[in-house]
Amino acid sequence: MHYLDVTGLLAYFILLGYIGYRSVKKVNSSADFAVAGNKITWPILFATLAASFLGGGASMGRAGQAFDHGYAFMFAASAFPIATVLTGIFIAPKLKRYIGAHTVGDIMEQQFGRYARLITGLFSLIFCIGILGAQALAVGTVFNAIIGIDITTGILIGMGVVLLYSTIGGMWAVIQTDVVQFLMLAIFMPITLMIGINEVGGAEQLIARLPDSHFSIMGDYGPGMFLSLFIAFLLGETLVPPYTQRALAAPDSRNAKIGYTISGLFGFLFYFVSSTIGLIALILYPDISPDLAMPELIRTALPLGITGLVLASLLAVVMSTADSYLNSASVIFVKDIYQSFINPDVGEKKKLWIERLVNLLIGIGAIVFALYATSIIDALLISYSLWAPTILIPFVLGVLLDLKCSKSAIGAIIAGALVTMVWKWGPWDLSGMTGLSALVAGVSANLLTFTVIYHTFKNGRSATLITKNS
């Protein structure tokens, strides 16, 4: 890289460190660390939420899959922005009725009791670490493709910066850096797209040089595979802890609804941009690894002095998701597990320092996960199977319909987890035999179990009332 590009990249890292340093002054309590004092209005909520879910999977992952399968993967993955828009309209506003809530576990306890909170906390923690590992792998991939250092070193450098500002500044630092990162991706990703289209000779040449299958809705996917992918993205990250935490950080229902909904609409545009970049890379560099489609275009096609800034924007996309999951994981551990079941009398100052320590330790754990993941998308899909088949259905039903049945929630979580594990890691090829993915099977088992138990016990006092001992 030219020294101008290196200078741009270093300036970006220095800015993140400065934001973390300035944010220390605003973090005086656990509430500041977790939800930034509930002061995030909808424009900021939109920017931080969009920056959070447009990470390594939505950028390099989408580009890599478009490289292999054309726009078909974009059509399947569009289920996520669809789910985000629907969540913004119907669910996000209702989250603000849970006064003082910082986590999904806070809400699950109010609806289904303290043991539902514990189970939610454990699954949420594992899920966040898995997604965080996928983002750490994406950071290493960017450094490897553009600077040439090995992936392990890239992971350590990028995640080291994330650990620094998120540990000392909490949600205040995460949100401020997310806004910067959102602005960078909103400017430089379209610039990369336009330069790439020019490199292949214009939009007409791009269309002419690609196979027709790359423009079809399902591409080379069979109907079953396409549907499985669509459902995985429809449910896999819906209302996951960092995104729920963003809605809880809003001052009221109106800001939560607007910010959440607009971020989902923006997702459609960004998916088109990242997927098209993958198609451009297929024409220009047909022999590269799919995950390197976007980094390779940035490294070779962009003019001198721009490369470092676009690299910084690509890192911004990935790091904004990483810091969100890292912050959320530490808050989940302290609130849903440590304070609720280990030390209920923990003081505010001690709790804040524990959150910072756990933030650091979880980041290290995610780095270890990243070193063993095979690809960004694979890491994401594995993590999705830990959320949708377990927590999502009871959480949505509890918030949307105000259902309160501890037995149905706990039973559904356990059933969904067991079916998913058997489907995914059992001795039989159940996916091949039935045509259902592990996620779909787990979600179905979860919903069925919740429905049966709820209707069986809903008239019983133990099911309809959540007491202190439930």
GROMACS .gro file of C-alpha atoms in nm:
model
  470
    1MET     CA    1   0.000   0.000   0.000
    2HIS     CA    2   0.107   0.358  -0.068
    3TYR     CA    3   0.197   0.572   0.231
    4LEU     CA    4  -0.111   0.790   0.166
    5ASP     CA    5  -0.335   0.485   0.202
    6VAL     CA    6  -0.156   0.376   0.519
    7THR     CA    7  -0.195   0.728   0.658
    8GLY     CA    8  -0.570   0.720   0.595
    9LEU     CA    9  -0.601   0.386   0.770
   10LEU     CA   10  -0.397   0.499   1.069
   11ALA     CA   11  -0.605   0.816   1.097
   12TYR     CA   12  -0.918   0.604   1.118
   13PHE     CA   13  -0.776   0.393   1.403
   14ILE     CA   14  -0.661   0.704   1.589
   15LEU     CA   15  -1.012   0.852   1.558
   16LEU     CA   16  -1.168   0.537   1.708
   17GLY     CA   17  -0.926   0.547   1.999
   18TYR     CA   18  -1.001   0.916   2.057
   19ILE     CA   19  -1.377   0.849   2.061
   20GLY     CA   20  -1.325   0.573   2.318
   21TYR     CA   21  -1.115   0.809   2.532
   22ARG     CA   22  -1.376   1.088   2.519
   23SER     CA   23  -1.657   0.843   2.597
   24VAL     CA   24  -1.504   0.744   2.931
   25LYS     CA   25  -1.633   1.069   3.081
   26LYS     CA   26  -1.993   0.979   2.990
   27VAL     CA   27  -1.988   0.628   3.137
   28ASN     CA   28  -2.067   0.665   3.505
   29SER     CA   29  -2.306   0.373   3.550
   30SER     CA   30  -2.405   0.035   3.412
   31ALA     CA   31  -2.699   0.201   3.232
   32ASP     CA   32  -2.455   0.430   3.050
   33PHE     CA   33  -2.241   0.129   2.952
   34ALA     CA   34  -2.544  -0.076   2.836
   35VAL     CA   35  -2.794   0.164   2.676
   36ALA     CA   36  -2.617   0.503   2.667
   37GLY     CA   37  -2.858   0.650   2.922
   38ASN     CA   38  -3.164   0.592   2.695
   39LYS     CA   39  -3.083   0.910   2.497
   40ILE     CA   40  -3.046   0.771   2.142
   41THR     CA   41  -3.291   0.952   1.911
   42TRP     CA   42  -3.404   0.796   1.584
   43PRO     CA   43  -3.142   0.943   1.342
   44ILE     CA   44  -2.862   0.812   1.563
   45LEU     CA   45  -3.050   0.488   1.623
   46PHE     CA   46  -3.084   0.439   1.246
   47ALA     CA   47  -2.713   0.500   1.188
   48THR     CA   48  -2.589   0.278   1.472
   49LEU     CA   49  -2.833  -0.004   1.396
   50ALA     CA   50  -2.754   0.000   1.022
   51ALA     CA   51  -2.382   0.004   1.095
   52SER     CA   52  -2.427  -0.285   1.338
   53PHE     CA   53  -2.608  -0.531   1.111
   54LEU     CA   54  -2.417  -0.440   0.793
   55GLY     CA   55  -2.106  -0.625   0.905
   56GLY     CA   56  -1.874  -0.880   0.750
   57GLY     CA   57  -2.162  -1.100   0.639
   58ALA     CA   58  -2.355  -0.816   0.474
   59SER     CA   59  -2.047  -0.678   0.300
   60MET     CA   60  -1.778  -0.935   0.218
   61GLY     CA   61  -2.011  -1.230   0.281
   62ARG     CA   62  -2.279  -1.101   0.041
   63ALA     CA   63  -2.015  -1.008  -0.217
   64GLY     CA   64  -1.861  -1.355  -0.191
   65GLN     CA   65  -2.193  -1.532  -0.227
   66ALA     CA   66  -2.288  -1.314  -0.526
   67PHE     CA   67  -1.950  -1.406  -0.676
   68ASP     CA   68  -2.057  -1.774  -0.654
   69HIS     CA   69  -2.434  -1.763  -0.699
   70GLY     CA   70  -2.525  -1.424  -0.845
   71TYR     CA   71  -2.810  -1.213  -0.711
   72ALA     CA   72  -2.991  -1.526  -0.585
   73PHE     CA   73  -2.816  -1.504  -0.250
   74MET     CA   74  -2.910  -1.134  -0.225
   75PHE     CA   75  -3.276  -1.224  -0.283
   76ALA     CA   76  -3.260  -1.494  -0.013
   77ALA     CA   77  -3.077  -1.268   0.231
   78SER     CA   78  -3.325  -0.984   0.174
   79ALA     CA   79  -3.538  -1.167   0.429
   80PHE     CA   80  -3.333  -0.993   0.699
   81PRO     CA   81  -3.420  -0.631   0.604
   82ILE     CA   82  -3.780  -0.749   0.559
   83ALA     CA   83  -3.776  -0.882   0.914
   84THR     CA   84  -3.611  -0.560   1.036
   85VAL     CA   85  -3.880  -0.339   0.883
   86LEU     CA   86  -4.159  -0.555   1.029
   87THR     CA   87  -3.986  -0.554   1.368
   88GLY     CA   88  -3.958  -0.176   1.355
   89ILE     CA   89  -4.327  -0.135   1.283
   90PHE     CA   90  -4.479  -0.392   1.516
   91ILE     CA   91  -4.233  -0.490   1.791
   92ALA     CA   92  -3.967  -0.223   1.855
   93PRO     CA   93  -4.221   0.031   1.991
   94LYS     CA   94  -4.353  -0.225   2.240
   95LEU     CA   95  -4.006  -0.282   2.384
   96LYS     CA   96  -4.014   0.062   2.545
   97ARG     CA   97  -4.289  -0.045   2.784
   98TYR     CA   98  -4.027  -0.248   2.975
   99ILE     CA   99  -3.897   0.030   3.198
  100GLY     CA  100  -3.531  -0.008   3.293
  101ALA     CA  101  -3.471  -0.305   3.061
  102HIS     CA  102  -3.121  -0.338   2.914
  103THR     CA  103  -3.125  -0.693   2.772
  104VAL     CA  104  -3.352  -0.954   2.615
  105GLY     CA  105  -3.324  -1.138   2.948
  106ASP     CA  106  -3.477  -0.840   3.133
  107ILE     CA  107  -3.785  -0.870   2.913
  108MET     CA  108  -3.799  -1.251   2.924
  109GLU     CA  109  -3.800  -1.241   3.304
  110GLN     CA  110  -4.096  -1.004   3.311
  111GLN     CA  111  -4.289  -1.227   3.072
  112PHE     CA  112  -4.178  -1.577   3.172
  113GLY     CA  113  -3.988  -1.569   3.503
  114ARG     CA  114  -3.630  -1.568   3.626
  115TYR     CA  115  -3.530  -1.912   3.495
  116ALA     CA  116  -3.633  -1.806   3.145
  117ARG     CA  117  -3.398  -1.512   3.199
  118LEU     CA  118  -3.111  -1.745   3.290
  119ILE     CA  119  -3.160  -1.968   2.985
  120THR     CA  120  -3.197  -1.663   2.762
  121GLY     CA  121  -2.876  -1.517   2.903
  122LEU     CA  122  -2.677  -1.833   2.836
  123PHE     CA  123  -2.798  -1.878   2.478
  124SER     CA  124  -2.762  -1.505   2.406
  125LEU     CA  125  -2.406  -1.506   2.535
  126ILE     CA  126  -2.302  -1.802   2.318
  127PHE     CA  127  -2.477  -1.652   2.015
  128CYS     CA  128  -2.307  -1.313   2.055
  129ILE     CA  129  -1.963  -1.471   2.085
  130GLY     CA  130  -2.027  -1.674   1.767
  131ILE     CA  131  -2.133  -1.369   1.563
  132LEU     CA  132  -1.845  -1.173   1.709
  133GLY     CA  133  -1.609  -1.447   1.594
  134ALA     CA  134  -1.744  -1.416   1.238
  135GLN     CA  135  -1.674  -1.043   1.243
  136ALA     CA  136  -1.324  -1.101   1.381
  137LEU     CA  137  -1.259  -1.340   1.091
  138ALA     CA  138  -1.382  -1.073   0.850
  139VAL     CA  139  -1.141  -0.818   1.001
  140GLY     CA  140  -0.851  -1.059   0.951
  141THR     CA  141  -0.961  -1.129   0.594
  142VAL     CA  142  -0.958  -0.757   0.507
  143PHE     CA  143  -0.608  -0.707   0.645
  144ASN     CA  144  -0.481  -1.017   0.467
  145ALA     CA  145  -0.629  -0.925   0.129
  146ILE     CA  146  -0.527  -0.562   0.117
  147ILE     CA  147  -0.217  -0.520   0.335
  148GLY     CA  148  -0.086  -0.874   0.293
  149ILE     CA  149  -0.040  -0.963   0.661
  150ASP     CA  150  -0.163  -1.303   0.774
  151ILE     CA  151  -0.524  -1.339   0.890
  152THR     CA  152  -0.430  -1.415   1.251
  153THR     CA  153  -0.230  -1.092   1.284
  154GLY     CA  154  -0.511  -0.899   1.116
  155ILE     CA  155  -0.763  -1.039   1.363
  156LEU     CA  156  -0.542  -0.940   1.656
  157ILE     CA  157  -0.488  -0.584   1.530
  158GLY     CA  158  -0.849  -0.510   1.433
  159MET     CA  159  -1.007  -0.672   1.736
  160GLY     CA  160  -0.749  -0.508   1.960
  161VAL     CA  161  -0.879  -0.167   1.853
  162VAL     CA  162  -1.242  -0.276   1.903
  163LEU     CA  163  -1.159  -0.410   2.249
  164LEU     CA  164  -0.990  -0.083   2.341
  165TYR     CA  165  -1.271   0.162   2.269
  166SER     CA  166  -1.565  -0.067   2.355
  167THR     CA  167  -1.414  -0.169   2.690
  168ILE     CA  168  -1.344   0.182   2.815
  169GLY     CA  169  -1.637   0.364   2.653
  170GLY     CA  170  -1.921   0.108   2.655
  171MET     CA  171  -2.235   0.183   2.453
  172TRP     CA  172  -2.151   0.554   2.433
  173ALA     CA  173  -1.829   0.472   2.246
  174VAL     CA  174  -1.996   0.200   2.039
  175ILE     CA  175  -2.273   0.431   1.918
  176GLN     CA  176  -2.042   0.723   1.841
  177THR     CA  177  -1.802   0.502   1.644
  178ASP     CA  178  -2.098   0.340   1.470
  179VAL     CA  179  -2.215   0.679   1.342
  180VAL     CA  180  -1.867   0.748   1.202
  181GLN     CA  181  -1.852   0.401   1.052
  182PHE     CA  182  -2.200   0.435   0.900
  183LEU     CA  183  -2.104   0.761   0.730
  184MET     CA  184  -1.790   0.599   0.591
  185LEU     CA  185  -1.972   0.299   0.444
  186ALA     CA  186  -2.251   0.522   0.307
  187ILE     CA  187  -1.990   0.725   0.116
  188PHE     CA  188  -1.719   0.479   0.016
  189MET     CA  189  -1.914   0.161  -0.067
  190PRO     CA  190  -2.108   0.336  -0.349
  191ILE     CA  191  -1.781   0.493  -0.468
  192THR     CA  192  -1.626   0.145  -0.485
  193LEU     CA  193  -1.929   0.022  -0.679
  194MET     CA  194  -1.909   0.305  -0.935
  195ILE     CA  195  -1.534   0.261  -0.987
  196GLY     CA  196  -1.584  -0.114  -1.028
  197ILE     CA  197  -1.858  -0.068  -1.288
  198ASN     CA  198  -1.626   0.166  -1.479
  199GLU     CA  199  -1.349  -0.098  -1.465
  200VAL     CA  200  -1.567  -0.358  -1.640
  201GLY     CA  201  -1.674  -0.110  -1.909
  202GLY     CA  202  -2.006   0.012  -1.773
  203ALA     CA  203  -2.333  -0.140  -1.657
  204GLU     CA  204  -2.418  -0.283  -2.001
  205GLN     CA  205  -2.087  -0.471  -2.015
  206LEU     CA  206  -2.140  -0.597  -1.660
  207ILE     CA  207  -2.475  -0.745  -1.759
  208ALA     CA  208  -2.344  -0.884  -2.088
  209ARG     CA  209  -2.040  -1.058  -1.936
  210LEU     CA  210  -2.228  -1.237  -1.657
  211PRO     CA  211  -2.418  -1.568  -1.701
  212ASP     CA  212  -2.796  -1.534  -1.709
  213SER     CA  213  -2.825  -1.754  -1.400
  214HIS     CA  214  -2.658  -1.479  -1.194
  215PHE     CA  215  -2.964  -1.259  -1.247
  216SER     CA  216  -3.233  -1.514  -1.162
  217ILE     CA  217  -3.416  -1.511  -0.829
  218MET     CA  218  -3.306  -1.860  -0.723
  219GLY     CA  219  -2.993  -1.902  -0.937
  220ASP     CA  220  -2.850  -2.250  -0.900
  221TYR     CA  221  -3.025  -2.305  -0.566
  222GLY     CA  222  -3.303  -2.561  -0.550
  223PRO     CA  223  -3.636  -2.445  -0.404
  224GLY     CA  224  -3.560  -2.616  -0.071
  225MET     CA  225  -3.216  -2.458  -0.035
  226PHE     CA  226  -3.345  -2.112  -0.132
  227LEU     CA  227  -3.631  -2.136   0.118
  228SER     CA  228  -3.396  -2.257   0.391
  229LEU     CA  229  -3.164  -1.961   0.332
  230PHE     CA  230  -3.456  -1.719   0.325
  231ILE     CA  231  -3.589  -1.846   0.657
  232ALA     CA  232  -3.241  -1.849   0.810
  233PHE     CA  233  -3.200  -1.478   0.732
  234LEU     CA  234  -3.562  -1.398   0.819
  235LEU     CA  235  -3.522  -1.536   1.171
  236GLY     CA  236  -3.150  -1.577   1.233
  237GLU     CA  237  -3.070  -1.222   1.352
  238THR     CA  238  -3.419  -1.088   1.423
  239LEU     CA  239  -3.425  -0.908   1.760
  240VAL     CA  240  -3.086  -1.048   1.858
  241PRO     CA  241  -2.943  -0.891   2.176
  242PRO     CA  242  -2.748  -0.599   2.021
  243TYR     CA  243  -3.043  -0.489   1.805
  244THR     CA  244  -3.291  -0.519   2.091
  245GLN     CA  245  -3.045  -0.323   2.303
  246ARG     CA  246  -3.049  -0.044   2.042
  247ALA     CA  247  -3.429  -0.016   2.060
  248LEU     CA  248  -3.410  -0.011   2.441
  249ALA     CA  249  -3.157   0.276   2.418
  250ALA     CA  250  -3.416   0.497   2.245
  251PRO     CA  251  -3.594   0.753   2.466
  252ASP     CA  252  -3.945   0.647   2.358
  253SER     CA  253  -4.151   0.421   2.130
  254ARG     CA  254  -4.162   0.670   1.842
  255ASN     CA  255  -3.784   0.695   1.814
  256ALA     CA  256  -3.748   0.317   1.844
  257LYS     CA  257  -4.001   0.259   1.563
  258ILE     CA  258  -3.863   0.514   1.316
  259GLY     CA  259  -3.495   0.431   1.369
  260TYR     CA  260  -3.550   0.057   1.345
  261THR     CA  261  -3.772   0.073   1.035
  262ILE     CA  262  -3.548   0.306   0.833
  263SER     CA  263  -3.242   0.091   0.906
  264GLY     CA  264  -3.424  -0.206   0.755
  265LEU     CA  265  -3.507  -0.011   0.439
  266PHE     CA  266  -3.144   0.095   0.409
  267GLY     CA  267  -3.045  -0.273   0.424
  268PHE     CA  268  -3.205  -0.342   0.085
  269LEU     CA  269  -2.989  -0.077  -0.079
  270PHE     CA  270  -2.669  -0.190   0.089
  271TYR     CA  271  -2.727  -0.557  -0.003
  272PHE     CA  272  -2.763  -0.456  -0.369
  273VAL     CA  273  -2.438  -0.256  -0.356
  274SER     CA  274  -2.233  -0.531  -0.189
  275SER     CA  275  -2.375  -0.805  -0.413
  276THR     CA  276  -2.302  -0.607  -0.729
  277ILE     CA  277  -1.944  -0.554  -0.612
  278GLY     CA  278  -1.918  -0.935  -0.590
  279LEU     CA  279  -2.037  -0.969  -0.951
  280ILE     CA  280  -1.783  -0.710  -1.067
  281ALA     CA  281  -1.507  -0.905  -0.890
  282LEU     CA  282  -1.620  -1.224  -1.069
  283ILE     CA  283  -1.553  -1.058  -1.404
  284LEU     CA  284  -1.225  -0.894  -1.306
  285TYR     CA  285  -1.077  -1.169  -1.083
  286PRO     CA  286  -1.252  -1.498  -1.161
  287ASP     CA  287  -0.990  -1.715  -0.988
  288ILE     CA  288  -0.987  -1.559  -0.639
  289SER     CA  289  -1.155  -1.694  -0.325
  290PRO     CA  290  -1.516  -1.566  -0.300
  291ASP     CA  291  -1.461  -1.409   0.045
  292LEU     CA  292  -1.186  -1.194  -0.111
  293ALA     CA  293  -1.413  -1.049  -0.383
  294MET     CA  294  -1.467  -0.712  -0.217
  295PRO     CA  295  -1.117  -0.668  -0.068
  296GLU     CA  296  -0.953  -0.758  -0.400
  297LEU     CA  297  -1.155  -0.496  -0.588
  298ILE     CA  298  -1.058  -0.235  -0.330
  299ARG     CA  299  -0.691  -0.334  -0.343
  300THR     CA  300  -0.645  -0.336  -0.721
  301ALA     CA  301  -0.910  -0.114  -0.881
  302LEU     CA  302  -0.920   0.199  -0.665
  303PRO     CA  303  -0.692   0.498  -0.731
  304LEU     CA  304  -0.400   0.598  -0.512
  305GLY     CA  305  -0.502   0.765  -0.187
  306ILE     CA  306  -0.858   0.628  -0.199
  307THR     CA  307  -0.764   0.269  -0.121
  308GLY     CA  308  -0.677   0.341   0.243
  309LEU     CA  309  -1.002   0.529   0.300
  310VAL     CA  310  -1.213   0.256   0.141
  311LEU     CA  311  -1.023  -0.008   0.336
  312ALA     CA  312  -1.104   0.191   0.649
  313SER     CA  313  -1.472   0.199   0.547
  314LEU     CA  314  -1.470  -0.178   0.492
  315LEU     CA  315  -1.312  -0.228   0.832
  316ALA     CA  316  -1.571   0.016   0.969
  317VAL     CA  317  -1.852  -0.205   0.840
  318VAL     CA  318  -1.707  -0.510   1.013
  319MET     CA  319  -1.591  -0.342   1.333
  320SER     CA  320  -1.926  -0.171   1.390
  321THR     CA  321  -2.092  -0.511   1.412
  322ALA     CA  322  -1.813  -0.653   1.623
  323ASP     CA  323  -1.830  -0.376   1.884
  324SER     CA  324  -2.209  -0.412   1.910
  325TYR     CA  325  -2.199  -0.784   1.982
  326LEU     CA  326  -1.905  -0.741   2.218
  327ASN     CA  327  -2.082  -0.477   2.426
  328SER     CA  328  -2.405  -0.676   2.427
  329ALA     CA  329  -2.233  -0.997   2.538
  330SER     CA  330  -2.069  -0.829   2.839
  331VAL     CA  331  -2.397  -0.664   2.946
  332ILE     CA  332  -2.580  -0.997   2.911
  333PHE     CA  333  -2.331  -1.177   3.133
  334VAL     CA  334  -2.339  -0.916   3.408
  335LYS     CA  335  -2.715  -0.849   3.414
  336ASP     CA  336  -2.868  -1.185   3.319
  337ILE     CA  337  -2.623  -1.417   3.490
  338TYR     CA  338  -2.391  -1.248   3.742
  339GLN     CA  339  -2.626  -0.994   3.903
  340SER     CA  340  -2.938  -1.211   3.879
  341PHE     CA  341  -2.797  -1.541   4.002
  342ILE     CA  342  -2.450  -1.492   4.154
  343ASN     CA  343  -2.434  -1.154   4.331
  344PRO     CA  344  -2.771  -0.970   4.341
  345ASP     CA  345  -2.631  -0.703   4.576
  346VAL     CA  346  -2.343  -0.597   4.351
  347GLY     CA  347  -2.284  -0.222   4.364
  348GLU     CA  348  -2.316   0.002   4.058
  349LYS     CA  349  -1.947   0.091   4.044
  350LYS     CA  350  -1.835  -0.271   4.078
  351LYS     CA  351  -2.088  -0.382   3.816
  352LEU     CA  352  -1.948  -0.131   3.568
  353TRP     CA  353  -1.593  -0.259   3.617
  354ILE     CA  354  -1.710  -0.620   3.585
  355GLU     CA  355  -1.878  -0.530   3.254
  356ARG     CA  356  -1.552  -0.386   3.130
  357LEU     CA  357  -1.352  -0.691   3.240
  358VAL     CA  358  -1.603  -0.932   3.083
  359ASN     CA  359  -1.599  -0.720   2.764
  360LEU     CA  360  -1.226  -0.783   2.741
  361LEU     CA  361  -1.248  -1.157   2.815
  362ILE     CA  362  -1.532  -1.218   2.569
  363GLY     CA  363  -1.338  -1.036   2.297
  364ILE     CA  364  -1.048  -1.273   2.353
  365GLY     CA  365  -1.286  -1.570   2.332
  366ALA     CA  366  -1.426  -1.442   2.002
  367ILE     CA  367  -1.076  -1.415   1.860
  368VAL     CA  368  -1.018  -1.782   1.942
  369PHE     CA  369  -1.349  -1.872   1.772
  370ALA     CA  370  -1.245  -1.675   1.461
  371LEU     CA  371  -0.922  -1.871   1.426
  372TYR     CA  372  -1.120  -2.194   1.379
  373ALA     CA  373  -1.409  -2.069   1.160
  374THR     CA  374  -1.395  -2.183   0.797
  375SER     CA  375  -1.573  -1.886   0.636
  376ILE     CA  376  -1.765  -1.574   0.735
  377ILE     CA  377  -2.104  -1.699   0.614
  378ASP     CA  378  -2.053  -2.045   0.769
  379ALA     CA  379  -1.976  -1.882   1.104
  380LEU     CA  380  -2.290  -1.669   1.077
  381LEU     CA  381  -2.518  -1.959   0.985
  382ILE     CA  382  -2.384  -2.172   1.273
  383SER     CA  383  -2.453  -1.887   1.514
  384TYR     CA  384  -2.803  -1.832   1.373
  385SER     CA  385  -2.895  -2.186   1.480
  386LEU     CA  386  -2.832  -2.081   1.841
  387TRP     CA  387  -3.086  -1.798   1.836
  388ALA     CA  388  -3.392  -1.850   1.618
  389PRO     CA  389  -3.472  -2.208   1.734
  390THR     CA  390  -3.438  -2.114   2.102
  391ILE     CA  391  -3.516  -1.759   2.219
  392LEU     CA  392  -3.682  -1.578   1.928
  393ILE     CA  393  -4.030  -1.736   1.927
  394PRO     CA  394  -4.106  -1.702   2.301
  395PHE     CA  395  -3.957  -1.351   2.299
  396VAL     CA  396  -4.171  -1.230   2.006
  397LEU     CA  397  -4.488  -1.394   2.139
  398GLY     CA  398  -4.428  -1.251   2.484
  399VAL     CA  399  -4.371  -0.895   2.359
  400LEU     CA  400  -4.626  -0.890   2.078
  401LEU     CA  401  -4.914  -1.076   2.250
  402ASP     CA  402  -4.814  -1.021   2.615
  403LEU     CA  403  -4.823  -1.396   2.683
  404LYS     CA  404  -4.704  -1.503   3.028
  405CYS     CA  405  -4.646  -1.875   3.066
  406SER     CA  406  -4.311  -1.979   3.210
  407LYS     CA  407  -4.358  -2.350   3.132
  408SER     CA  408  -4.428  -2.287   2.763
  409ALA     CA  409  -4.128  -2.055   2.719
  410ILE     CA  410  -3.876  -2.281   2.892
  411GLY     CA  411  -4.015  -2.594   2.725
  412ALA     CA  412  -4.002  -2.430   2.382
  413ILE     CA  413  -3.641  -2.315   2.428
  414ILE     CA  414  -3.528  -2.662   2.536
  415ALA     CA  415  -3.721  -2.839   2.258
  416GLY     CA  416  -3.589  -2.604   1.990
  417ALA     CA  417  -3.231  -2.645   2.109
  418LEU     CA  418  -3.250  -3.026   2.125
  419VAL     CA  419  -3.411  -3.065   1.782
  420THR     CA  420  -3.158  -2.827   1.627
  421MET     CA  421  -2.863  -3.016   1.777
  422VAL     CA  422  -2.995  -3.354   1.665
  423TRP     CA  423  -3.068  -3.220   1.317
  424LYS     CA  424  -2.729  -3.056   1.281
  425TRP     CA  425  -2.492  -3.289   1.464
  426GLY     CA  426  -2.686  -3.614   1.509
  427PRO     CA  427  -2.597  -3.948   1.345
  428TRP     CA  428  -2.867  -3.919   1.076
  429ASP     CA  429  -2.885  -3.691   0.772
  430LEU     CA  430  -3.221  -3.550   0.873
  431SER     CA  431  -3.182  -3.245   0.650
  432GLY     CA  432  -3.139  -3.469   0.347
  433MET     CA  433  -3.420  -3.703   0.450
  434THR     CA  434  -3.678  -3.432   0.521
  435GLY     CA  435  -3.560  -3.134   0.315
  436LEU     CA  436  -3.570  -2.916   0.629
  437SER     CA  437  -3.264  -2.735   0.761
  438ALA     CA  438  -3.170  -2.760   1.128
  439LEU     CA  439  -3.285  -2.403   1.185
  440VAL     CA  440  -3.628  -2.461   1.031
  441ALA     CA  441  -3.672  -2.786   1.224
  442GLY     CA  442  -3.567  -2.619   1.550
  443VAL     CA  443  -3.797  -2.319   1.502
  444SER     CA  444  -4.088  -2.551   1.418
  445ALA     CA  445  -4.027  -2.758   1.730
  446ASN     CA  446  -4.000  -2.442   1.938
  447LEU     CA  447  -4.328  -2.296   1.811
  448LEU     CA  448  -4.516  -2.627   1.838
  449THR     CA  449  -4.394  -2.688   2.192
  450PHE     CA  450  -4.477  -2.335   2.304
  451THR     CA  451  -4.828  -2.360   2.158
  452VAL     CA  452  -4.908  -2.701   2.306
  453ILE     CA  453  -4.780  -2.621   2.656
  454TYR     CA  454  -4.939  -2.276   2.660
  455HIS     CA  455  -5.284  -2.407   2.568
  456THR     CA  456  -5.245  -2.695   2.813
  457PHE     CA  457  -5.154  -2.478   3.112
  458LYS     CA  458  -5.287  -2.131   3.028
  459ASN     CA  459  -5.583  -2.170   3.263
  460GLY     CA  460  -5.362  -2.298   3.541
  461ARG     CA  461  -5.249  -2.053   3.802
  462SER     CA  462  -4.886  -2.166   3.775
  463ALA     CA  463  -4.881  -2.091   3.402
  464THR     CA  464  -5.059  -1.760   3.389
  465LEU     CA  465  -4.892  -1.594   3.682
  466ILE     CA  466  -4.523  -1.522   3.702
  467THR     CA  467  -4.431  -1.515   4.064
  468LYS     CA  468  -4.103  -1.449   4.236
  469ASN     CA  469  -4.039  -1.822   4.253
  470SER     CA  470  -4.115  -1.896   3.889
   0.00000   0.00000   0.00000
